[in-house]
């Protein structure tokens, strides 16, 4: 049924969108942290420090500008991602090296730790394992904190630049160096079947991001990363990593571009001697019984 004003009788009256008398009190209700972190297992930072001091370099990989590459890290080892030449952000995927179906879960990592990863926090794996994959051990950009725009570095907000969204926003252009494509090719080259279906939302290494206060839109700005800066992680389980040197360079202007300046990234891997890790074991998969109440 339609009224004389052309409004369906079943529609909610427009007046109900007006603020109620207690609107300010409703907005003033204090927030509650959805996933309090106090009961999470605590990383053994002292063990990590001993292990890092004794670790021996195992390998090094250069990720060319606008391309991707893979690397492997033994459990109990370390990997470092650095900018050897100039400001450059990267998109990181992690997999269980023995079972690539277990992969980094950026959404749960964000829920447990916040929008941007900090030293001592962890990259968590997907269901049903949901366990630590890597712990952030060192960060030369830890000084950056939160800038006046609300920007921070190393986010688990953004998905990854991809050719499908690029096609939508560009009016149909085909671009093959988006991070999604770079990660897909790198994973294929590492010998993993069905690579594109396994590529997942990323840790945006060195990227400076946040949300606009008025519209809540995801923003990026020029990364503060300098040549020589790095992130270093302790591998909680055996890892296969794939890293893309984003075609947006420092992401200060645009991404998915062949015109902005871009630089390579470097990944270095260290192995920890077994005697240093005596008594340590990789975290077990999550203990939920997976019955789902059936």
Coordinates of C-alpha atoms in Angstrom, one line a residue:
X1 CA 0.0 0.0 0.0
X2 CA 1.2 3.5 -0.8
X3 CA 0.1 6.7 0.9
X4 CA -0.7 10.0 -0.9
X5 CA 2.9 11.1 -0.2
X6 CA 4.2 8.1 -2.1
X7 CA 5.6 6.4 1.0
X8 CA 4.9 2.8 1.6
X9 CA 3.0 2.3 4.8
X10 CA 5.4 -0.4 6.0
X11 CA 8.4 2.0 5.8
X12 CA 9.9 3.4 9.0
X13 CA 8.8 7.0 9.4
X14 CA 11.7 9.5 8.6
X15 CA 11.1 11.2 12.0
X16 CA 12.6 8.1 13.7
X17 CA 16.0 9.0 12.4
X18 CA 16.0 12.2 14.5
X19 CA 18.2 12.0 17.6
X20 CA 16.4 11.0 20.8
X21 CA 16.4 13.2 23.8
X22 CA 19.1 11.1 25.5
X23 CA 21.4 11.0 22.4
X24 CA 24.4 12.6 24.2
X25 CA 24.2 10.1 27.0
X26 CA 24.0 7.2 24.6
X27 CA 27.1 8.5 22.8
X28 CA 28.9 9.0 26.1
X29 CA 28.7 5.3 27.1
X30 CA 32.2 4.1 27.7
X31 CA 33.6 1.5 25.2
X32 CA 34.5 -2.0 26.2
X33 CA 37.5 -3.8 24.8
X34 CA 36.0 -6.8 22.8
X35 CA 38.9 -9.1 23.3
X36 CA 40.8 -8.3 26.5
X37 CA 44.4 -9.5 25.9
X38 CA 45.4 -10.1 29.6
X39 CA 44.8 -13.9 29.3
X40 CA 46.6 -14.4 26.0
X41 CA 49.8 -16.6 26.2
X42 CA 52.7 -14.3 26.8
X43 CA 55.7 -14.6 24.5
X44 CA 59.0 -15.5 26.2
X45 CA 60.9 -12.3 25.3
X46 CA 64.0 -13.4 27.3
X47 CA 64.2 -16.6 25.2
X48 CA 63.8 -14.6 22.0
X49 CA 66.7 -12.4 23.1
X50 CA 69.0 -15.3 23.8
X51 CA 68.0 -17.0 20.6
X52 CA 68.6 -13.9 18.5
X53 CA 72.0 -13.4 20.0
X54 CA 73.0 -17.0 19.0
X55 CA 71.2 -17.2 15.7
X56 CA 73.1 -17.9 12.5
X57 CA 72.2 -16.4 9.2
X58 CA 70.6 -18.9 6.9
X59 CA 69.5 -17.0 3.8
X60 CA 68.7 -13.7 2.2
X61 CA 66.2 -12.8 -0.5
X62 CA 65.7 -9.5 -2.4
X63 CA 62.2 -8.7 -3.4
X64 CA 62.4 -6.5 -6.5
X65 CA 60.4 -3.3 -6.8
X66 CA 56.8 -4.0 -7.8
X67 CA 57.4 -7.8 -7.5
X68 CA 57.0 -10.5 -5.0
X69 CA 59.3 -13.3 -3.6
X70 CA 59.1 -16.2 -1.1
X71 CA 61.2 -17.3 1.8
X72 CA 61.2 -20.0 4.5
X73 CA 62.0 -19.8 8.2
X74 CA 62.6 -22.7 10.6
X75 CA 60.6 -22.8 13.8
X76 CA 62.5 -20.9 16.5
X77 CA 64.4 -18.8 13.9
X78 CA 64.1 -15.2 12.9
X79 CA 63.3 -13.2 9.8
X80 CA 63.9 -9.5 9.1
X81 CA 62.2 -7.4 6.5
X82 CA 64.2 -4.2 5.6
X83 CA 64.4 -1.3 3.2
X84 CA 67.9 -1.5 1.7
X85 CA 67.6 1.5 -0.6
X86 CA 64.6 3.8 0.1
X87 CA 61.1 4.3 1.4
X88 CA 59.0 1.2 0.4
X89 CA 56.1 -0.6 1.9
X90 CA 55.4 -4.3 1.6
X91 CA 52.5 -6.7 1.9
X92 CA 53.3 -9.9 3.9
X93 CA 51.5 -13.3 3.9
X94 CA 52.6 -16.1 6.2
X95 CA 51.8 -19.8 5.9
X96 CA 52.6 -22.9 8.0
X97 CA 55.4 -24.3 5.8
X98 CA 54.2 -27.8 6.4
X99 CA 50.5 -27.1 5.7
X100 CA 49.7 -23.9 3.7
X101 CA 46.0 -24.1 4.6
X102 CA 47.1 -22.7 8.0
X103 CA 47.8 -19.1 7.2
X104 CA 47.9 -15.6 8.8
X105 CA 44.6 -14.3 10.1
X106 CA 44.8 -10.5 9.9
X107 CA 41.2 -10.0 11.2
X108 CA 41.8 -12.0 14.4
X109 CA 45.2 -10.4 14.9
X110 CA 43.5 -7.0 14.7
X111 CA 40.8 -8.1 17.1
X112 CA 43.4 -9.3 19.6
X113 CA 46.1 -6.6 19.3
X114 CA 44.7 -3.6 17.6
X115 CA 44.9 -2.1 14.1
X116 CA 48.7 -1.8 13.9
X117 CA 51.3 -4.4 15.1
X118 CA 53.8 -3.5 17.9
X119 CA 56.8 -5.2 19.4
X120 CA 55.8 -8.2 21.5
X121 CA 52.6 -8.8 19.6
X122 CA 51.9 -11.7 17.4
X123 CA 50.7 -12.7 14.0
X124 CA 47.9 -15.3 14.6
X125 CA 46.9 -18.2 12.3
X126 CA 43.6 -19.1 10.8
X127 CA 40.9 -21.4 12.2
X128 CA 41.0 -24.2 13.3
X129 CA 44.6 -23.8 14.5
X130 CA 44.4 -20.1 15.8
X131 CA 47.9 -20.0 17.3
X132 CA 50.9 -17.7 17.1
X133 CA 52.8 -17.9 13.9
X134 CA 55.3 -15.1 14.5
X135 CA 56.1 -12.6 17.2
X136 CA 57.3 -9.1 16.4
X137 CA 60.8 -9.0 18.0
X138 CA 62.2 -5.7 16.9
X139 CA 61.0 -2.6 15.0
X140 CA 63.2 0.4 14.1
X141 CA 60.0 2.4 13.5
X142 CA 58.6 1.9 17.0
X143 CA 59.4 5.6 17.6
X144 CA 56.6 6.8 15.2
X145 CA 53.7 6.1 17.5
X146 CA 50.5 7.9 16.5
X147 CA 50.7 10.9 14.3
X148 CA 48.4 14.0 14.3
X149 CA 46.2 12.4 11.6
X150 CA 45.8 9.1 13.6
X151 CA 48.3 7.4 11.3
X152 CA 50.4 4.5 12.6
X153 CA 52.7 1.9 10.9
X154 CA 52.4 -1.8 10.2
X155 CA 48.7 -2.2 9.9
X156 CA 46.4 -5.2 9.8
X157 CA 43.5 -3.2 8.4
X158 CA 44.0 -3.0 4.7
X159 CA 43.4 -6.1 2.5
X160 CA 46.1 -5.7 -0.2
X161 CA 46.0 -3.9 -3.5
X162 CA 44.5 -6.2 -6.1
X163 CA 43.8 -6.3 -9.8
X164 CA 40.0 -6.8 -9.3
X165 CA 39.5 -3.6 -7.3
X166 CA 41.9 -1.9 -9.7
X167 CA 39.7 -3.0 -12.6
X168 CA 36.6 -1.6 -11.0
X169 CA 38.2 1.8 -10.0
X170 CA 40.1 2.3 -13.3
X171 CA 37.3 1.6 -15.7
X172 CA 38.6 -1.8 -16.8
X173 CA 42.4 -1.6 -16.8
X174 CA 44.5 -4.8 -16.5
X175 CA 47.3 -4.4 -14.0
X176 CA 49.5 -7.3 -13.0
X177 CA 51.8 -5.9 -10.3
X178 CA 49.1 -5.4 -7.6
X179 CA 50.3 -7.0 -4.3
X180 CA 47.6 -9.7 -4.7
X181 CA 49.1 -10.8 -8.0
X182 CA 52.7 -10.5 -6.7
X183 CA 51.8 -12.7 -3.8
X184 CA 50.0 -15.2 -6.0
X185 CA 53.0 -15.5 -8.4
X186 CA 55.5 -15.8 -5.5
X187 CA 53.4 -18.5 -3.8
X188 CA 53.1 -20.4 -7.1
X189 CA 56.9 -20.2 -7.6
X190 CA 57.3 -21.6 -4.1
X191 CA 55.5 -24.7 -5.3
X192 CA 52.1 -24.2 -3.7
X193 CA 49.1 -25.4 -5.7
X194 CA 46.0 -23.3 -5.7
X195 CA 48.0 -20.2 -4.8
X196 CA 45.5 -17.5 -5.5
X197 CA 42.9 -19.1 -3.3
X198 CA 45.4 -19.2 -0.4
X199 CA 46.6 -15.6 -0.7
X200 CA 45.1 -13.7 2.2
X201 CA 44.8 -10.3 3.9
X202 CA 48.2 -9.0 4.9
X203 CA 50.4 -7.3 7.4
X204 CA 51.1 -4.0 5.7
X205 CA 54.8 -3.7 6.5
X206 CA 56.0 -0.1 7.0
X207 CA 52.7 1.3 5.6
X208 CA 51.3 4.3 7.5
X209 CA 47.6 4.1 7.7
X210 CA 44.5 5.0 9.8
X211 CA 40.9 6.1 9.5
X212 CA 39.6 9.6 8.8
X213 CA 37.7 10.9 11.8
X214 CA 34.8 12.3 9.8
X215 CA 34.0 9.5 7.3
X216 CA 35.8 6.6 8.9
X217 CA 37.6 5.9 5.6
X218 CA 40.8 3.9 5.5
X219 CA 43.6 6.3 4.5
X220 CA 47.3 5.9 3.7
X221 CA 50.1 8.4 3.8
X222 CA 53.8 8.5 3.0
X223 CA 55.6 5.9 5.1
X224 CA 58.2 7.3 7.5
X225 CA 60.5 4.3 6.7
X226 CA 64.1 5.1 5.9
X227 CA 66.8 3.1 4.1
X228 CA 68.1 0.6 6.7
X229 CA 64.9 0.4 8.8
X230 CA 63.5 -3.1 9.5
X231 CA 61.0 -5.3 11.3
X232 CA 62.3 -8.5 12.8
X233 CA 60.1 -11.5 13.8
X234 CA 60.6 -14.7 15.8
X235 CA 59.1 -17.7 14.0
X236 CA 56.8 -19.6 16.3
X237 CA 56.2 -22.4 13.8
X238 CA 58.0 -23.3 10.5
X239 CA 57.0 -20.6 8.1
X240 CA 56.6 -20.0 4.4
X241 CA 56.4 -16.3 3.7
X242 CA 55.6 -14.4 0.6
X243 CA 56.3 -10.6 0.4
X244 CA 55.3 -8.1 -2.2
X245 CA 57.2 -4.8 -2.7
X246 CA 54.0 -2.7 -3.2
X247 CA 53.7 -0.8 -6.6
X248 CA 52.7 2.2 -4.5
X249 CA 56.2 2.7 -3.2
X250 CA 55.9 4.6 0.1
X251 CA 52.1 4.8 -0.5
X252 CA 52.1 8.6 -0.1
X253 CA 50.2 9.2 -3.4
X254 CA 48.7 6.1 -4.9
X255 CA 49.1 2.4 -5.2
X256 CA 49.0 0.0 -8.2
X257 CA 51.1 2.4 -10.2
X258 CA 54.0 2.2 -12.6
X259 CA 54.8 5.9 -12.1
X260 CA 55.6 6.4 -8.4
X261 CA 59.1 5.7 -7.2
X262 CA 59.5 2.1 -5.9
X263 CA 62.4 0.3 -4.2
X264 CA 63.3 -3.3 -3.4
X265 CA 62.8 -5.0 0.0
X266 CA 65.2 -7.4 1.6
X267 CA 64.3 -10.5 3.7
X268 CA 67.0 -12.1 5.9
X269 CA 66.5 -15.4 7.7
X270 CA 68.4 -16.7 10.8
X271 CA 68.4 -20.2 12.4
X272 CA 68.7 -20.6 16.1
X273 CA 71.0 -23.4 17.4
X274 CA 69.0 -26.3 18.9
X275 CA 70.7 -26.1 22.2
X276 CA 69.5 -22.5 22.7
X277 CA 65.9 -23.7 22.1
X278 CA 66.2 -26.7 24.5
X279 CA 62.9 -27.0 26.3
X280 CA 61.0 -24.8 23.8
X281 CA 58.4 -26.2 21.5
X282 CA 56.2 -24.5 18.9
X283 CA 52.8 -23.5 20.1
X284 CA 50.2 -26.3 19.7
X285 CA 47.1 -25.8 17.5
X286 CA 44.1 -24.4 19.3
X287 CA 42.5 -26.7 21.8
X288 CA 38.9 -26.2 20.9
X289 CA 37.3 -29.6 20.2
X290 CA 35.6 -28.5 16.9
X291 CA 32.3 -30.1 17.8
X292 CA 30.4 -26.9 17.5
X293 CA 27.8 -28.2 19.9
X294 CA 26.7 -30.9 17.5

